[in-house]
Amino acid sequence: MPEVVVEGTDLDLSHLHESVRPIAALPAAERLGYVRADRWIGYPAANEALQRLETLLAWPAKQRMPNLLLVGPTNNGKSMIIEKFRRDHPVVSHADHEEIPVLALQMPSNPSVTRFYTAILTAMGAPLRKTYQIAHLEQVVLQLLRSAGVRMLIIDELHNVFGGTADACSLLASFAAAFPLRRPSLIATPEMTSYLLTRSEGTIGELAGLLTDAASAAIESGEESINQRTLQLASYAGPTERRRLFERELT
Ligand SMILES: Nc1ncnc2c1ncn2[C@@H]1O[C@H](COP(=O)(O)OP(=O)(O)OP(=O)(O)O)[C@@H](O)[C@H]1O
Ligand SMILES: [Mg+2]
């Protein structure tokens, strides 16, 4: 039977939130678009986080400003909270400049000081045309942050600060040296670090699980080293994939 699209006001939509009722009367294609888009739903923990951000935004300027670290598993609504907070404090256009009370950006993968400053400039809509020395770049960034009246800097994907750093590389080098494999595992490179941290979603326990599976594959396959091939052979599934598998079993 062809779908009958009932448009108009004769539908009983009292089961819906008020703001959604007009949309429920729209044709299927438009409703599908709405269903697939992100929308904000408040829940206690998120509202509490937003409230703490509000408190910080109103903090009087002083020499050492407070910080807040928001930690949670993947897919847990952290980025959505940032987006919501940013929407609540939008850019204000003045005659001669834009005021950006809340500036949000993502920590670049494989970050360096230069890439971090560049990410700030991009988030402000002021991408660089020249290359600067770090010291000068820092001046440019600070000057722009001040003139745009930025009161809060929010950095998403902060765990990337571990990617490509000497810290993370030396941890991987220690792992690589601790598995009894007969060939060297060249995993302490920035590219490998970034790949391993992404696949294991950034925690040391997951990283250990991934490397253990790859080392087992290295022995079983005779490859005798952790490399692209044995990492592919590794049976390891990251937290997100495990959750997906678990949810599939439930249905
Ligand atoms: N408050 C919310 N209202 C409605 N949907 C939400 C909300 N929070 C999260 N979601 C849904 O969950 C998805 C994952 O949330 P989000 O991207 O914020 O997670 P995250 O904690 O930033 O994860 P990651 O650590 O992987 O970056 C969102 O794309 C959205 O579909
Ligand atoms: Mg996120």
Tab-separated table of C-alpha atoms and ligand atoms in Angstrom:
chain	number	residue	atom	x	y	z
A	1	MET	CA	0.000	0.000	0.000
A	2	PRO	CA	1.457	3.433	-0.863
A	3	GLU	CA	2.431	5.528	2.101
A	4	VAL	CA	-0.174	8.080	3.050
A	5	VAL	CA	1.373	11.313	4.223
A	6	VAL	CA	-0.980	13.062	6.554
A	7	GLU	CA	-0.102	16.688	6.806
A	8	GLY	CA	-1.920	19.139	8.944
A	9	THR	CA	-3.159	19.617	12.388
A	10	ASP	CA	-5.597	16.735	12.726
A	11	LEU	CA	-2.879	14.386	14.070
A	12	ASP	CA	-2.800	13.722	17.789
A	13	LEU	CA	0.802	14.498	18.666
A	14	SER	CA	0.370	15.043	22.360
A	15	HIS	CA	2.877	12.258	23.102
A	16	LEU	CA	5.669	14.448	21.680
A	17	HIS	CA	7.741	17.283	23.018
A	18	GLU	CA	6.153	20.546	21.899
A	19	SER	CA	9.072	21.567	19.722
A	20	VAL	CA	8.849	18.328	17.714
A	21	ARG	CA	5.119	18.387	16.984
A	22	PRO	CA	5.287	20.616	13.891
A	23	ILE	CA	8.039	18.403	12.496
A	24	ALA	CA	6.007	15.234	13.009
A	25	ALA	CA	3.497	16.607	10.512
A	26	LEU	CA	6.132	16.952	7.774
A	27	PRO	CA	6.644	14.403	4.963
A	28	ALA	CA	8.834	11.352	5.581
A	29	ALA	CA	11.973	12.697	3.841
A	30	GLU	CA	12.091	15.746	6.053
A	31	ARG	CA	11.388	13.743	9.172
A	32	LEU	CA	14.184	11.324	8.255
A	33	GLY	CA	16.611	14.231	7.939
A	34	TYR	CA	15.554	15.409	11.378
A	35	VAL	CA	15.861	11.949	12.927
A	36	ARG	CA	19.403	11.556	11.585
A	37	ALA	CA	20.667	14.953	12.726
A	38	ASP	CA	22.247	15.439	16.152
A	39	ARG	CA	20.016	16.985	18.769
A	40	TRP	CA	20.671	17.909	22.321
A	41	ILE	CA	18.911	16.051	25.115
A	42	GLY	CA	19.642	17.233	28.625
A	43	TYR	CA	20.368	14.643	31.327
A	44	PRO	CA	21.642	15.184	34.891
A	45	ALA	CA	25.380	14.566	34.385
A	46	ALA	CA	25.471	16.714	31.242
A	47	ASN	CA	23.524	19.504	32.895
A	48	GLU	CA	25.921	19.399	35.819
A	49	ALA	CA	28.916	19.643	33.486
A	50	LEU	CA	27.292	22.601	31.714
A	51	GLN	CA	26.642	24.271	35.046
A	52	ARG	CA	30.301	23.896	36.011
A	53	LEU	CA	31.348	25.377	32.692
A	54	GLU	CA	29.025	28.340	33.332
A	55	THR	CA	30.637	28.873	36.713
A	56	LEU	CA	34.088	28.852	35.127
A	57	LEU	CA	33.053	31.249	32.374
A	58	ALA	CA	31.877	33.739	34.979
A	59	TRP	CA	35.115	33.405	36.987
A	60	PRO	CA	36.729	36.791	37.648
A	61	ALA	CA	39.956	37.314	35.736
A	62	LYS	CA	42.976	36.539	37.851
A	63	GLN	CA	46.558	35.566	37.333
A	64	ARG	CA	46.052	31.821	37.355
A	65	MET	CA	42.659	30.832	35.992
A	66	PRO	CA	41.066	27.520	36.982
A	67	ASN	CA	40.771	24.610	34.554
A	68	LEU	CA	38.359	21.730	34.210
A	69	LEU	CA	39.213	18.306	32.831
A	70	LEU	CA	36.183	16.384	31.569
A	71	VAL	CA	36.966	12.674	31.421
A	72	GLY	CA	34.754	9.836	30.189
A	73	PRO	CA	34.702	6.778	27.952
A	74	THR	CA	34.260	7.185	24.230
A	75	ASN	CA	30.762	7.904	22.901
A	76	ASN	CA	29.759	9.327	26.233
A	77	GLY	CA	28.591	12.802	25.259
A	78	LYS	CA	31.691	14.898	26.011
A	79	SER	CA	31.871	16.556	22.583
A	80	MET	CA	28.102	17.112	22.633
A	81	ILE	CA	28.442	18.990	25.933
A	82	ILE	CA	31.132	21.189	24.389
A	83	GLU	CA	28.942	21.889	21.352
A	84	LYS	CA	25.954	22.736	23.500
A	85	PHE	CA	28.009	25.070	25.674
A	86	ARG	CA	29.407	26.780	22.619
A	87	ARG	CA	25.892	27.244	21.182
A	88	ASP	CA	24.818	28.767	24.486
A	89	HIS	CA	27.614	31.339	24.138
A	90	PRO	CA	27.728	32.203	20.444
A	91	VAL	CA	29.991	34.597	18.613
A	92	VAL	CA	28.864	38.225	18.890
A	93	SER	CA	29.413	40.410	15.825
A	94	HIS	CA	30.465	43.991	16.524
A	95	ALA	CA	30.964	46.699	13.923
A	96	ASP	CA	34.720	46.224	13.734
A	97	HIS	CA	35.393	42.836	15.243
A	98	GLU	CA	33.929	39.543	16.372
A	99	GLU	CA	33.722	38.609	20.009
A	100	ILE	CA	34.262	34.909	20.701
A	101	PRO	CA	33.475	34.212	24.363
A	102	VAL	CA	34.005	30.450	24.067
A	103	LEU	CA	36.562	29.080	21.645
A	104	ALA	CA	36.431	25.313	21.121
A	105	LEU	CA	38.884	23.275	19.090
A	106	GLN	CA	40.244	19.764	18.786
A	107	MET	CA	43.759	18.930	19.848
A	108	PRO	CA	45.412	17.902	16.569
A	109	SER	CA	46.712	14.352	16.318
A	110	ASN	CA	50.517	14.263	16.538
A	111	PRO	CA	50.450	17.694	18.109
A	112	SER	CA	53.338	20.097	18.328
A	113	VAL	CA	53.342	23.610	19.730
A	114	THR	CA	53.063	24.962	16.196
A	115	ARG	CA	50.163	22.695	15.250
A	116	PHE	CA	48.359	23.586	18.455
A	117	TYR	CA	48.654	27.330	17.855
A	118	THR	CA	47.646	26.806	14.250
A	119	ALA	CA	44.541	24.912	15.411
A	120	ILE	CA	43.620	27.881	17.623
A	121	LEU	CA	43.955	30.265	14.694
A	122	THR	CA	41.868	28.004	12.451
A	123	ALA	CA	39.154	27.770	15.107
A	124	MET	CA	39.091	31.574	15.183
A	125	GLY	CA	38.733	31.712	11.427
A	126	ALA	CA	42.181	33.279	11.101
A	127	PRO	CA	44.277	30.706	9.265
A	128	LEU	CA	47.936	31.547	8.776
A	129	ARG	CA	49.329	32.615	5.461
A	130	LYS	CA	52.939	32.886	6.536
A	131	THR	CA	55.082	30.620	8.594
A	132	TYR	CA	56.286	32.140	11.828
A	133	GLN	CA	58.849	31.219	14.415
A	134	ILE	CA	57.146	29.667	17.431
A	135	ALA	CA	57.799	32.707	19.637
A	136	HIS	CA	56.208	35.023	17.093
A	137	LEU	CA	53.307	32.635	16.460
A	138	GLU	CA	52.629	32.642	20.189
A	139	GLN	CA	52.454	36.445	20.175
A	140	VAL	CA	50.057	36.430	17.214
A	141	VAL	CA	47.797	33.880	18.911
A	142	LEU	CA	47.753	35.652	22.282
A	143	GLN	CA	47.045	38.978	20.610
A	144	LEU	CA	44.133	37.518	18.629
A	145	LEU	CA	42.681	35.700	21.639
A	146	ARG	CA	42.734	38.981	23.528
A	147	SER	CA	41.206	41.086	20.772
A	148	ALA	CA	38.422	38.534	20.212
A	149	GLY	CA	37.653	38.626	23.928
A	150	VAL	CA	38.032	34.860	24.302
A	151	ARG	CA	37.134	34.008	27.893
A	152	MET	CA	37.347	30.233	27.688
A	153	LEU	CA	39.379	27.859	25.577
A	154	ILE	CA	37.929	24.348	25.260
A	155	ILE	CA	40.161	21.606	23.898
A	156	ASP	CA	38.436	18.433	22.729
A	157	GLU	CA	40.343	15.204	22.018
A	158	LEU	CA	42.903	16.291	24.597
A	159	HIS	CA	44.284	12.744	24.808
A	160	ASN	CA	46.014	13.517	21.493
A	161	VAL	CA	48.662	15.382	23.486
A	162	PHE	CA	50.087	11.926	24.176
A	163	GLY	CA	50.241	11.060	20.503
A	164	GLY	CA	53.601	11.470	18.843
A	165	THR	CA	55.222	12.770	21.991
A	166	ALA	CA	58.492	11.496	23.404
A	167	ASP	CA	56.419	10.181	26.349
A	168	ALA	CA	54.153	7.927	24.292
A	169	CYS	CA	57.014	6.800	21.985
A	170	SER	CA	59.190	5.706	24.892
A	171	LEU	CA	56.283	3.781	26.411
A	172	LEU	CA	55.890	1.924	23.125
A	173	ALA	CA	59.621	1.299	22.915
A	174	SER	CA	59.455	-0.314	26.367
A	175	PHE	CA	56.530	-2.503	25.289
A	176	ALA	CA	58.349	-3.477	22.107
A	177	ALA	CA	61.432	-4.528	24.061
A	178	ALA	CA	59.414	-6.547	26.578
A	179	PHE	CA	57.868	-9.109	24.183
A	180	PRO	CA	60.120	-12.124	23.445
A	181	LEU	CA	60.036	-11.682	19.665
A	182	ARG	CA	63.040	-12.535	17.493
A	183	ARG	CA	62.899	-9.519	15.208
A	184	PRO	CA	62.722	-5.829	16.212
A	185	SER	CA	59.292	-4.173	16.362
A	186	LEU	CA	59.508	-0.641	14.989
A	187	ILE	CA	56.487	0.757	16.777
A	188	ALA	CA	58.004	3.787	18.510
A	189	THR	CA	57.453	6.139	15.577
A	190	PRO	CA	54.993	9.057	15.545
A	191	GLU	CA	52.843	7.415	12.825
A	192	MET	CA	52.700	4.055	14.636
A	193	THR	CA	52.039	5.777	17.970
A	194	SER	CA	49.156	7.640	16.447
A	195	TYR	CA	47.741	4.475	14.836
A	196	LEU	CA	48.086	2.422	18.037
A	197	LEU	CA	46.566	5.100	20.257
A	198	THR	CA	43.646	5.572	17.883
A	199	ARG	CA	42.930	1.861	17.573
A	200	SER	CA	43.216	1.270	21.332
A	201	GLU	CA	41.304	4.503	22.033
A	202	GLY	CA	44.071	5.934	24.126
A	203	THR	CA	44.234	4.039	27.416
A	204	ILE	CA	47.246	2.045	28.529
A	205	GLY	CA	45.202	-1.063	29.340
A	206	GLU	CA	43.742	-1.173	25.844
A	207	LEU	CA	47.155	-0.491	24.355
A	208	ALA	CA	48.607	-3.426	26.309
A	209	GLY	CA	45.756	-5.640	25.050
A	210	LEU	CA	46.324	-4.648	21.437
A	211	LEU	CA	50.108	-5.147	21.611
A	212	THR	CA	49.704	-8.499	23.374
A	213	ASP	CA	47.427	-9.763	20.598
A	214	ALA	CA	49.821	-8.455	17.933
A	215	ALA	CA	52.802	-10.112	19.676
A	216	SER	CA	50.883	-13.402	19.816
A	217	ALA	CA	50.124	-13.077	16.109
A	218	ALA	CA	53.826	-12.358	15.518
A	219	ILE	CA	54.783	-15.670	17.130
A	220	GLU	CA	51.978	-17.731	15.600
A	221	SER	CA	52.563	-16.406	12.083
A	222	GLY	CA	56.357	-16.671	12.286
A	223	GLU	CA	56.561	-12.960	11.493
A	224	GLU	CA	58.368	-12.455	14.843
A	225	SER	CA	57.746	-8.718	15.058
A	226	ILE	CA	54.912	-6.292	15.715
A	227	ASN	CA	54.334	-4.560	12.402
A	228	GLN	CA	51.496	-3.616	10.072
A	229	ARG	CA	50.867	-7.243	9.137
A	230	THR	CA	50.734	-8.663	12.642
A	231	LEU	CA	48.681	-5.690	13.820
A	232	GLN	CA	46.150	-6.637	11.156
A	233	LEU	CA	46.246	-10.268	12.229
A	234	ALA	CA	45.731	-9.272	15.888
A	235	SER	CA	42.289	-10.359	17.047
A	236	TYR	CA	42.034	-7.287	19.300
A	237	ALA	CA	38.791	-5.291	19.138
A	238	GLY	CA	38.701	-1.793	20.661
A	239	PRO	CA	36.135	-0.686	23.269
A	240	THR	CA	33.768	0.804	20.694
A	241	GLU	CA	33.801	-2.322	18.542
A	242	ARG	CA	33.347	-4.568	21.593
A	243	ARG	CA	30.350	-2.538	22.679
A	244	ARG	CA	28.879	-2.818	19.176
A	245	LEU	CA	29.328	-6.600	19.204
A	246	PHE	CA	27.779	-6.825	22.650
A	247	GLU	CA	24.788	-4.740	21.593
A	248	ARG	CA	24.294	-6.897	18.520
A	249	GLU	CA	24.077	-9.947	20.785
A	250	LEU	CA	21.355	-8.280	22.827
A	251	THR	CA	19.068	-7.802	19.840
B	1	LIG	N1	23.189	15.190	25.278
B	1	LIG	C1	22.990	14.432	24.192
B	1	LIG	N2	21.807	14.492	23.540
B	1	LIG	C2	21.594	13.735	22.452
B	1	LIG	N3	22.491	12.893	21.908
B	1	LIG	C3	23.681	12.779	22.510
B	1	LIG	C4	23.999	13.543	23.686
B	1	LIG	N4	25.259	13.228	24.065
B	1	LIG	C5	25.701	12.308	23.183
B	1	LIG	N5	24.775	12.036	22.240
B	1	LIG	C6	24.924	11.107	21.118
B	1	LIG	O1	26.059	10.286	21.379
B	1	LIG	C7	27.052	10.452	20.364
B	1	LIG	C8	28.405	10.413	21.002
B	1	LIG	O2	28.592	11.544	21.825
B	1	LIG	P1	29.955	12.379	21.784
B	1	LIG	O3	30.482	12.480	20.399
B	1	LIG	O4	29.689	13.666	22.492
B	1	LIG	O5	30.891	11.423	22.646
B	1	LIG	P2	32.342	11.692	23.237
B	1	LIG	O6	32.256	11.478	24.715
B	1	LIG	O7	32.840	13.026	22.772
B	1	LIG	O8	33.169	10.510	22.583
B	1	LIG	P3	34.732	10.472	22.164
B	1	LIG	O9	35.509	10.307	23.441
B	1	LIG	O10	34.824	9.262	21.287
B	1	LIG	O11	35.040	11.752	21.444
B	1	LIG	C9	26.701	11.780	19.699
B	1	LIG	O12	27.123	11.822	18.358
B	1	LIG	C10	25.196	11.845	19.820
B	1	LIG	O13	24.592	11.126	18.755
B	2	MG	MG	34.342	13.526	21.440
